Short mmCIF file of C-alpha atoms in Angstrom, two decimals:
data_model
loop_
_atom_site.label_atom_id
_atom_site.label_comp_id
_atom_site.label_asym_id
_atom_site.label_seq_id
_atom_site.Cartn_x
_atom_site.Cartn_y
_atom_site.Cartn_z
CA UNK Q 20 0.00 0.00 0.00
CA UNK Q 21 1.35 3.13 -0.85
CA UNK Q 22 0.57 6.76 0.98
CA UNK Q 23 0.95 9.79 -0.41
CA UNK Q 24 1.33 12.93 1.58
CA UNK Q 25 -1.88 14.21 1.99
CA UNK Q 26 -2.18 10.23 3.72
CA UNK Q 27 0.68 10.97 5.72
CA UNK Q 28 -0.55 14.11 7.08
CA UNK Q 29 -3.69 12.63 8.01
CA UNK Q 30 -1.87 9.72 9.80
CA UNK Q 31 0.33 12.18 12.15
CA UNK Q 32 -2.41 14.24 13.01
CA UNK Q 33 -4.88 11.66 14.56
CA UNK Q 34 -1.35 10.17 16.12
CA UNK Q 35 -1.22 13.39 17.78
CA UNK Q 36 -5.10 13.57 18.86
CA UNK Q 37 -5.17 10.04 19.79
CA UNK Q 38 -1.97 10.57 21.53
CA UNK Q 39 -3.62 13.54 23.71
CA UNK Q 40 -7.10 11.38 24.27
CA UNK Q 41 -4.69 8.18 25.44
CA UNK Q 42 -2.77 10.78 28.05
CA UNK Q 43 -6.07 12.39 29.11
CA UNK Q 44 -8.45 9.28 29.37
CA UNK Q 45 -5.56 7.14 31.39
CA UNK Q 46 -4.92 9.97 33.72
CA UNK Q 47 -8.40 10.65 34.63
CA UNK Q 48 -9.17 6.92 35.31
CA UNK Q 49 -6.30 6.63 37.31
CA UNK Q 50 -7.09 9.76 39.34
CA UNK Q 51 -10.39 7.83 39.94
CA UNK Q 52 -9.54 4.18 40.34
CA UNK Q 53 -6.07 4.35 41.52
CA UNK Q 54 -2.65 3.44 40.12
CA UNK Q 55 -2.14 -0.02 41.82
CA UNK Q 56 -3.03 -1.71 38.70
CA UNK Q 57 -2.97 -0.08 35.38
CA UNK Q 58 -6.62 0.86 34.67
CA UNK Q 59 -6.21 3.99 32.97
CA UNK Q 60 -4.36 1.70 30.38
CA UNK Q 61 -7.04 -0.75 29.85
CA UNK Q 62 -9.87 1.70 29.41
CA UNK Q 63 -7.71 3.19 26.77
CA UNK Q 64 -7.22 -0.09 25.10
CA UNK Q 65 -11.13 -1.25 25.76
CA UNK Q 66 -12.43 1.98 24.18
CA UNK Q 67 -9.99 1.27 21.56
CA UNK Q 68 -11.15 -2.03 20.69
CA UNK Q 69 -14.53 -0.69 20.87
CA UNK Q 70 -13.88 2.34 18.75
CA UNK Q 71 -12.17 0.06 15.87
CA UNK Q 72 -15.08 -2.14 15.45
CA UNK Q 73 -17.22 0.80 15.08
CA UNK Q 74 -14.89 2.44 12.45
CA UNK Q 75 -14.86 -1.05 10.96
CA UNK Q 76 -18.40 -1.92 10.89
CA UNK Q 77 -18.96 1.65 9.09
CA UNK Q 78 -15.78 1.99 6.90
CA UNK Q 79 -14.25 -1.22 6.79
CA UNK Q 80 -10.87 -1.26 6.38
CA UNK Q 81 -11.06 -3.56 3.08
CA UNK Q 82 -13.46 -1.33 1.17
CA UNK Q 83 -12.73 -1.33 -2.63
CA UNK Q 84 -10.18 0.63 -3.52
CA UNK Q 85 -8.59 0.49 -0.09
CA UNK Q 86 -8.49 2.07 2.95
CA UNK Q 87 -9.41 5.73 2.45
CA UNK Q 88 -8.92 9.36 3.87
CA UNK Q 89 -11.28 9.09 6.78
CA UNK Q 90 -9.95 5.47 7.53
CA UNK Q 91 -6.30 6.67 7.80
CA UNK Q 92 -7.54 9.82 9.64
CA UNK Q 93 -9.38 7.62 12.20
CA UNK Q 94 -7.82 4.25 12.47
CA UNK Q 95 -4.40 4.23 11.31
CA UNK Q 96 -3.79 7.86 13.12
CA UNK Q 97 -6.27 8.44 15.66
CA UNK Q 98 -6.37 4.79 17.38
CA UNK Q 99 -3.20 3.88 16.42
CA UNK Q 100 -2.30 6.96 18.63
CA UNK Q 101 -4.69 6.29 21.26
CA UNK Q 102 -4.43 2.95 22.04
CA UNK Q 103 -1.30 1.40 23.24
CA UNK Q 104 0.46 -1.99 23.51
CA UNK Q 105 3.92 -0.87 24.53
CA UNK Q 106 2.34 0.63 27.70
CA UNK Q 107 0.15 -2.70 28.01
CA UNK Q 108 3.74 -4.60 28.12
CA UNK Q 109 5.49 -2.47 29.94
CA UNK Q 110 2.65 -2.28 33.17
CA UNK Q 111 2.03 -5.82 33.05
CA UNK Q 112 6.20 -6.70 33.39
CA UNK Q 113 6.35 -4.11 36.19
CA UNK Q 114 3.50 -6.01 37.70
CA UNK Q 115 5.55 -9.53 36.93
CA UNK Q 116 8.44 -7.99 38.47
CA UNK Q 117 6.77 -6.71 41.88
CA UNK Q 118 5.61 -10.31 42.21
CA UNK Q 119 2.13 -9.53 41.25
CA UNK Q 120 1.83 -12.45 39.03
CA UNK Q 121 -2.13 -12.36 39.11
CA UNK Q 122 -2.73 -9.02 38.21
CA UNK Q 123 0.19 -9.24 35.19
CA UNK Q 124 -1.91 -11.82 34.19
CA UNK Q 125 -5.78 -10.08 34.75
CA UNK Q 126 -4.00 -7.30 32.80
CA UNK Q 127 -3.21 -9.40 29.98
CA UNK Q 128 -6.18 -11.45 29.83
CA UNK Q 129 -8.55 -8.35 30.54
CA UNK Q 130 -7.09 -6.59 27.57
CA UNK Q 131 -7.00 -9.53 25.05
CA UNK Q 132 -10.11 -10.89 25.71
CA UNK Q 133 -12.27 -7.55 26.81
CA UNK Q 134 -10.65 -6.07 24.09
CA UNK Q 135 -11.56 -8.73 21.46
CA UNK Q 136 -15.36 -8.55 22.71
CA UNK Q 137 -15.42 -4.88 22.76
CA UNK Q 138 -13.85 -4.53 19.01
CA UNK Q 139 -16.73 -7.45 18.42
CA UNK Q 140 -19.38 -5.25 20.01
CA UNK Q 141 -18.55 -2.21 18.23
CA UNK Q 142 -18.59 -4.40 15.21
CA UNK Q 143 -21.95 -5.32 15.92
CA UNK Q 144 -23.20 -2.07 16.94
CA UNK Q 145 -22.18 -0.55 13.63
CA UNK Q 146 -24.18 -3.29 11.72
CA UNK Q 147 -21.36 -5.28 10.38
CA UNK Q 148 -22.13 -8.55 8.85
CA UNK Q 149 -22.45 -11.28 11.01
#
């Protein structure tokens, strides 16, 4: 797939929204739940999931032709910039390390398996095919 610049620009600006969401959505849940366990992170990563299966549902990243303007605006840029697996790694080793082997492992199986449900459910929600 090639991306011209006009796709390019469109990519680094919803990074940098999605970027700003991702810091202001994990900092207000962790203001509210805590940061014993990474929740902040998850909801990110939930809503994420969620958010993807809408935009996939309604745009669907295999459209003919390809992927277009509002798909690399919104998914490529704006979730890939919101949601976040290097954080997801790094919180569940810290957890690993501190002994905390249950929640590393809630973590992981939270986000994998919430997150596959929630990515289903916005799917479903959008009226993708069954």
């Amino acid at each position: 797939m090639s991306i011209g610049l006009t796709g390019l620009l469109l990519v680094a600006g919803g990074g940098a929204l999605g970027g700003m969401g991702r810091l202001a959505l994990a900092n207000l849940v962790a203001r509210r739940l805590g940061a014993a366990f990474p929740w902040g992170t998850l909801a990110v990563n939930l809503s994420g999931a969620l958010l993807m299966g809408l935009l996939a549902g309604v745009l669907g990243p295999s459209a003919p032709g390809g992927p277009g303007p509002l798909w690399q605006l919104l998914a490529i840029g704006l979730l890939g910039g919101y949601t976040t697996v290097s954080s997801l790694s790094l919180q569940t080793l810290t957890l690993w390390q501190q002994r905390r082997i249950h929640a590393a492992l809630a973590n992981l199986l939270a986000t994998l398996v919430v997150g596959l449900l929630a990515l289903v459910l916005g799917w479903w929600l959008a009226g993708g095919p069954a």
